Amino acid sequence: QVELVESGGGLVQAGGSLRLSCAASGRTFSPYAMGWFRQAPGKEREFVAVISVGVGSVTTYADSVKGRFTISRDNAKNTLYLQMNSLKAEDTAVYYCAADVNFIVVKVGRSSYWGQGTQVTVSS
């Protein structure tokens, strides 16, 4: 069992930045691909970014965040990050982290493990 706890959300003005964290516990963090998803009010959950395991991790981003968001991981700290820059009002959502041993499973939103979410609100 892997437990995931997100933090770092909050209220920020458009154009600002936030860094989300996702702390993992319960099992060794390094074998898991990790991802970020978000869900805005009245909308379905959507993919944001995913990172693979190992040295030289592969990353993939949704087109809507490419060039503005950066996903990274620190295996020594069992922590996943999402650096969000140039935030827009449409980035407002609850952000969830996810983990699975399979990179594609994470990317398509079928991860075995999910956090409880952290609210990000961007004011225009």
PDB file of C-alpha atoms in Angstrom:
ATOM      1  CA  GLN A   1       0.000   0.000   0.000  1.00  0.00           C
ATOM      2  CA  VAL A   2       1.229   3.495  -0.885  1.00  0.00           C
ATOM      3  CA  GLU A   3      -0.160   6.557   0.834  1.00  0.00           C
ATOM      4  CA  LEU A   4       0.051   9.882  -0.968  1.00  0.00           C
ATOM      5  CA  VAL A   5      -0.448  13.285   0.649  1.00  0.00           C
ATOM      6  CA  GLU A   6      -0.476  16.470  -1.410  1.00  0.00           C
ATOM      7  CA  SER A   7       0.367  19.925  -0.109  1.00  0.00           C
ATOM      8  CA  GLY A   8       1.260  23.370  -1.392  1.00  0.00           C
ATOM      9  CA  GLY A   9      -2.045  24.453  -2.840  1.00  0.00           C
ATOM     10  CA  GLY A  10      -3.543  27.862  -2.186  1.00  0.00           C
ATOM     11  CA  LEU A  11      -4.751  31.121  -3.667  1.00  0.00           C
ATOM     12  CA  VAL A  12      -2.514  32.928  -6.148  1.00  0.00           C
ATOM     13  CA  GLN A  13      -2.963  35.727  -8.644  1.00  0.00           C
ATOM     14  CA  ALA A  14      -2.820  35.056 -12.353  1.00  0.00           C
ATOM     15  CA  GLY A  15       0.777  35.057 -13.531  1.00  0.00           C
ATOM     16  CA  GLY A  16       2.015  33.793 -10.188  1.00  0.00           C
ATOM     17  CA  SER A  17       3.614  30.512  -9.184  1.00  0.00           C
ATOM     18  CA  LEU A  18       3.012  27.636  -6.804  1.00  0.00           C
ATOM     19  CA  ARG A  19       4.864  24.428  -6.056  1.00  0.00           C
ATOM     20  CA  LEU A  20       2.851  21.389  -5.132  1.00  0.00           C
ATOM     21  CA  SER A  21       4.337  18.479  -3.235  1.00  0.00           C
ATOM     22  CA  CYS A  22       3.192  14.907  -2.883  1.00  0.00           C
ATOM     23  CA  ALA A  23       4.717  12.913  -0.040  1.00  0.00           C
ATOM     24  CA  ALA A  24       4.634   9.141  -0.406  1.00  0.00           C
ATOM     25  CA  SER A  25       4.781   6.615   2.396  1.00  0.00           C
ATOM     26  CA  GLY A  26       4.172   2.944   2.954  1.00  0.00           C
ATOM     27  CA  ARG A  27       6.418   1.466   0.295  1.00  0.00           C
ATOM     28  CA  THR A  28       9.602   2.322  -1.518  1.00  0.00           C
ATOM     29  CA  PHE A  29       8.870   5.319  -3.713  1.00  0.00           C
ATOM     30  CA  SER A  30      11.400   4.815  -6.465  1.00  0.00           C
ATOM     31  CA  PRO A  31       9.776   1.931  -8.422  1.00  0.00           C
ATOM     32  CA  TYR A  32       6.599   3.917  -9.049  1.00  0.00           C
ATOM     33  CA  ALA A  33       5.763   6.166 -11.947  1.00  0.00           C
ATOM     34  CA  MET A  34       4.066   9.269 -10.607  1.00  0.00           C
ATOM     35  CA  GLY A  35       1.632  11.754 -12.023  1.00  0.00           C
ATOM     36  CA  TRP A  36      -0.460  14.841 -11.406  1.00  0.00           C
ATOM     37  CA  PHE A  37      -4.097  15.229 -12.333  1.00  0.00           C
ATOM     38  CA  ARG A  38      -6.612  17.980 -11.701  1.00  0.00           C
ATOM     39  CA  GLN A  39     -10.352  18.390 -11.500  1.00  0.00           C
ATOM     40  CA  ALA A  40     -12.122  21.700 -11.869  1.00  0.00           C
ATOM     41  CA  PRO A  41     -15.687  22.233 -10.620  1.00  0.00           C
ATOM     42  CA  GLY A  42     -18.194  20.610 -12.948  1.00  0.00           C
ATOM     43  CA  LYS A  43     -15.497  19.002 -15.068  1.00  0.00           C
ATOM     44  CA  GLU A  44     -13.931  15.592 -15.310  1.00  0.00           C
ATOM     45  CA  ARG A  45     -10.532  14.854 -13.865  1.00  0.00           C
ATOM     46  CA  GLU A  46      -7.787  15.529 -16.411  1.00  0.00           C
ATOM     47  CA  PHE A  47      -4.177  14.564 -16.881  1.00  0.00           C
ATOM     48  CA  VAL A  48      -1.546  17.210 -16.091  1.00  0.00           C
ATOM     49  CA  ALA A  49       1.885  15.515 -16.061  1.00  0.00           C
ATOM     50  CA  VAL A  50       3.610  12.187 -15.490  1.00  0.00           C
ATOM     51  CA  ILE A  51       7.177  11.158 -14.665  1.00  0.00           C
ATOM     52  CA  SER A  52       8.758   7.756 -15.028  1.00  0.00           C
ATOM     53  CA  VAL A  53      11.065   5.954 -12.621  1.00  0.00           C
ATOM     54  CA  GLY A  54      14.835   5.911 -12.631  1.00  0.00           C
ATOM     55  CA  VAL A  55      17.701   8.138 -13.626  1.00  0.00           C
ATOM     56  CA  GLY A  56      16.896  10.449 -16.525  1.00  0.00           C
ATOM     57  CA  SER A  57      13.185  10.177 -15.893  1.00  0.00           C
ATOM     58  CA  VAL A  58      10.864  10.633 -18.850  1.00  0.00           C
ATOM     59  CA  THR A  59       8.221  13.314 -18.458  1.00  0.00           C
ATOM     60  CA  THR A  60       5.040  14.019 -20.383  1.00  0.00           C
ATOM     61  CA  TYR A  61       2.720  17.021 -20.060  1.00  0.00           C
ATOM     62  CA  ALA A  62      -0.742  18.004 -21.107  1.00  0.00           C
ATOM     63  CA  ASP A  63      -0.663  20.589 -23.882  1.00  0.00           C
ATOM     64  CA  SER A  64      -2.468  23.070 -21.638  1.00  0.00           C
ATOM     65  CA  VAL A  65       0.436  23.186 -19.149  1.00  0.00           C
ATOM     66  CA  LYS A  66       3.440  22.500 -21.371  1.00  0.00           C
ATOM     67  CA  GLY A  67       6.115  25.153 -20.906  1.00  0.00           C
ATOM     68  CA  ARG A  68       4.550  26.422 -17.671  1.00  0.00           C
ATOM     69  CA  PHE A  69       4.541  23.386 -15.345  1.00  0.00           C
ATOM     70  CA  THR A  70       7.435  21.127 -14.406  1.00  0.00           C
ATOM     71  CA  ILE A  71       7.098  17.728 -12.766  1.00  0.00           C
ATOM     72  CA  SER A  72      10.003  16.324 -10.785  1.00  0.00           C
ATOM     73  CA  ARG A  73      10.726  13.769  -8.095  1.00  0.00           C
ATOM     74  CA  ASP A  74      13.159  13.309  -5.236  1.00  0.00           C
ATOM     75  CA  ASN A  75      13.398   9.606  -4.524  1.00  0.00           C
ATOM     76  CA  ALA A  76      15.536  10.174  -1.441  1.00  0.00           C
ATOM     77  CA  LYS A  77      12.710  12.230   0.069  1.00  0.00           C
ATOM     78  CA  ASN A  78       9.881  10.088  -1.348  1.00  0.00           C
ATOM     79  CA  THR A  79       8.378  13.254  -2.756  1.00  0.00           C
ATOM     80  CA  LEU A  80       6.875  14.293  -6.063  1.00  0.00           C
ATOM     81  CA  TYR A  81       6.693  17.951  -7.097  1.00  0.00           C
ATOM     82  CA  LEU A  82       4.804  20.110  -9.539  1.00  0.00           C
ATOM     83  CA  GLN A  83       6.237  23.564 -10.147  1.00  0.00           C
ATOM     84  CA  MET A  84       3.520  25.728 -11.647  1.00  0.00           C
ATOM     85  CA  ASN A  85       4.474  29.045 -13.247  1.00  0.00           C
ATOM     86  CA  SER A  86       2.525  31.643 -15.212  1.00  0.00           C
ATOM     87  CA  LEU A  87      -0.678  30.418 -13.632  1.00  0.00           C
ATOM     88  CA  LYS A  88      -3.984  31.171 -15.305  1.00  0.00           C
ATOM     89  CA  ALA A  89      -7.534  31.277 -13.991  1.00  0.00           C
ATOM     90  CA  GLU A  90      -8.259  28.091 -15.924  1.00  0.00           C
ATOM     91  CA  ASP A  91      -5.654  26.257 -13.834  1.00  0.00           C
ATOM     92  CA  THR A  92      -8.016  26.516 -10.861  1.00  0.00           C
ATOM     93  CA  ALA A  93      -8.793  22.975  -9.707  1.00  0.00           C
ATOM     94  CA  VAL A  94      -8.164  20.344  -7.090  1.00  0.00           C
ATOM     95  CA  TYR A  95      -4.809  18.752  -7.901  1.00  0.00           C
ATOM     96  CA  TYR A  96      -4.205  15.072  -7.207  1.00  0.00           C
ATOM     97  CA  CYS A  97      -1.053  13.004  -7.318  1.00  0.00           C
ATOM     98  CA  ALA A  98      -1.103   9.397  -8.435  1.00  0.00           C
ATOM     99  CA  ALA A  99       1.266   6.445  -8.402  1.00  0.00           C
ATOM    100  CA  ASP A 100       1.532   3.116 -10.165  1.00  0.00           C
ATOM    101  CA  VAL A 101       4.284   0.774 -11.273  1.00  0.00           C
ATOM    102  CA  ASN A 102       3.216   1.295 -14.888  1.00  0.00           C
ATOM    103  CA  PHE A 103       3.891   4.652 -16.594  1.00  0.00           C
ATOM    104  CA  ILE A 104       1.024   4.306 -19.077  1.00  0.00           C
ATOM    105  CA  VAL A 105      -1.418   3.320 -16.358  1.00  0.00           C
ATOM    106  CA  VAL A 106      -0.544   6.539 -14.528  1.00  0.00           C
ATOM    107  CA  LYS A 107      -0.860   8.646 -17.673  1.00  0.00           C
ATOM    108  CA  VAL A 108      -4.332   7.364 -18.531  1.00  0.00           C
ATOM    109  CA  GLY A 109      -5.586   7.966 -15.013  1.00  0.00           C
ATOM    110  CA  ARG A 110      -5.880   4.369 -13.852  1.00  0.00           C
ATOM    111  CA  SER A 111      -3.304   4.501 -11.070  1.00  0.00           C
ATOM    112  CA  SER A 112      -3.556   2.183  -8.126  1.00  0.00           C
ATOM    113  CA  TYR A 113      -2.859   4.937  -5.636  1.00  0.00           C
ATOM    114  CA  TRP A 114      -4.221   8.474  -5.311  1.00  0.00           C
ATOM    115  CA  GLY A 115      -3.856  11.313  -2.866  1.00  0.00           C
ATOM    116  CA  GLN A 116      -6.729  13.270  -1.377  1.00  0.00           C
ATOM    117  CA  GLY A 117      -6.035  16.413  -3.401  1.00  0.00           C
ATOM    118  CA  THR A 118      -5.006  20.007  -2.774  1.00  0.00           C
ATOM    119  CA  GLN A 119      -6.951  23.057  -3.935  1.00  0.00           C
ATOM    120  CA  VAL A 120      -5.324  25.560  -6.285  1.00  0.00           C
ATOM    121  CA  THR A 121      -7.229  28.767  -6.949  1.00  0.00           C
ATOM    122  CA  VAL A 122      -5.955  31.330  -9.433  1.00  0.00           C
ATOM    123  CA  SER A 123      -7.593  34.745  -9.317  1.00  0.00           C
ATOM    124  CA  SER A 124      -7.755  36.794 -12.497  1.00  0.00           C
TER     125      SER A 124
END
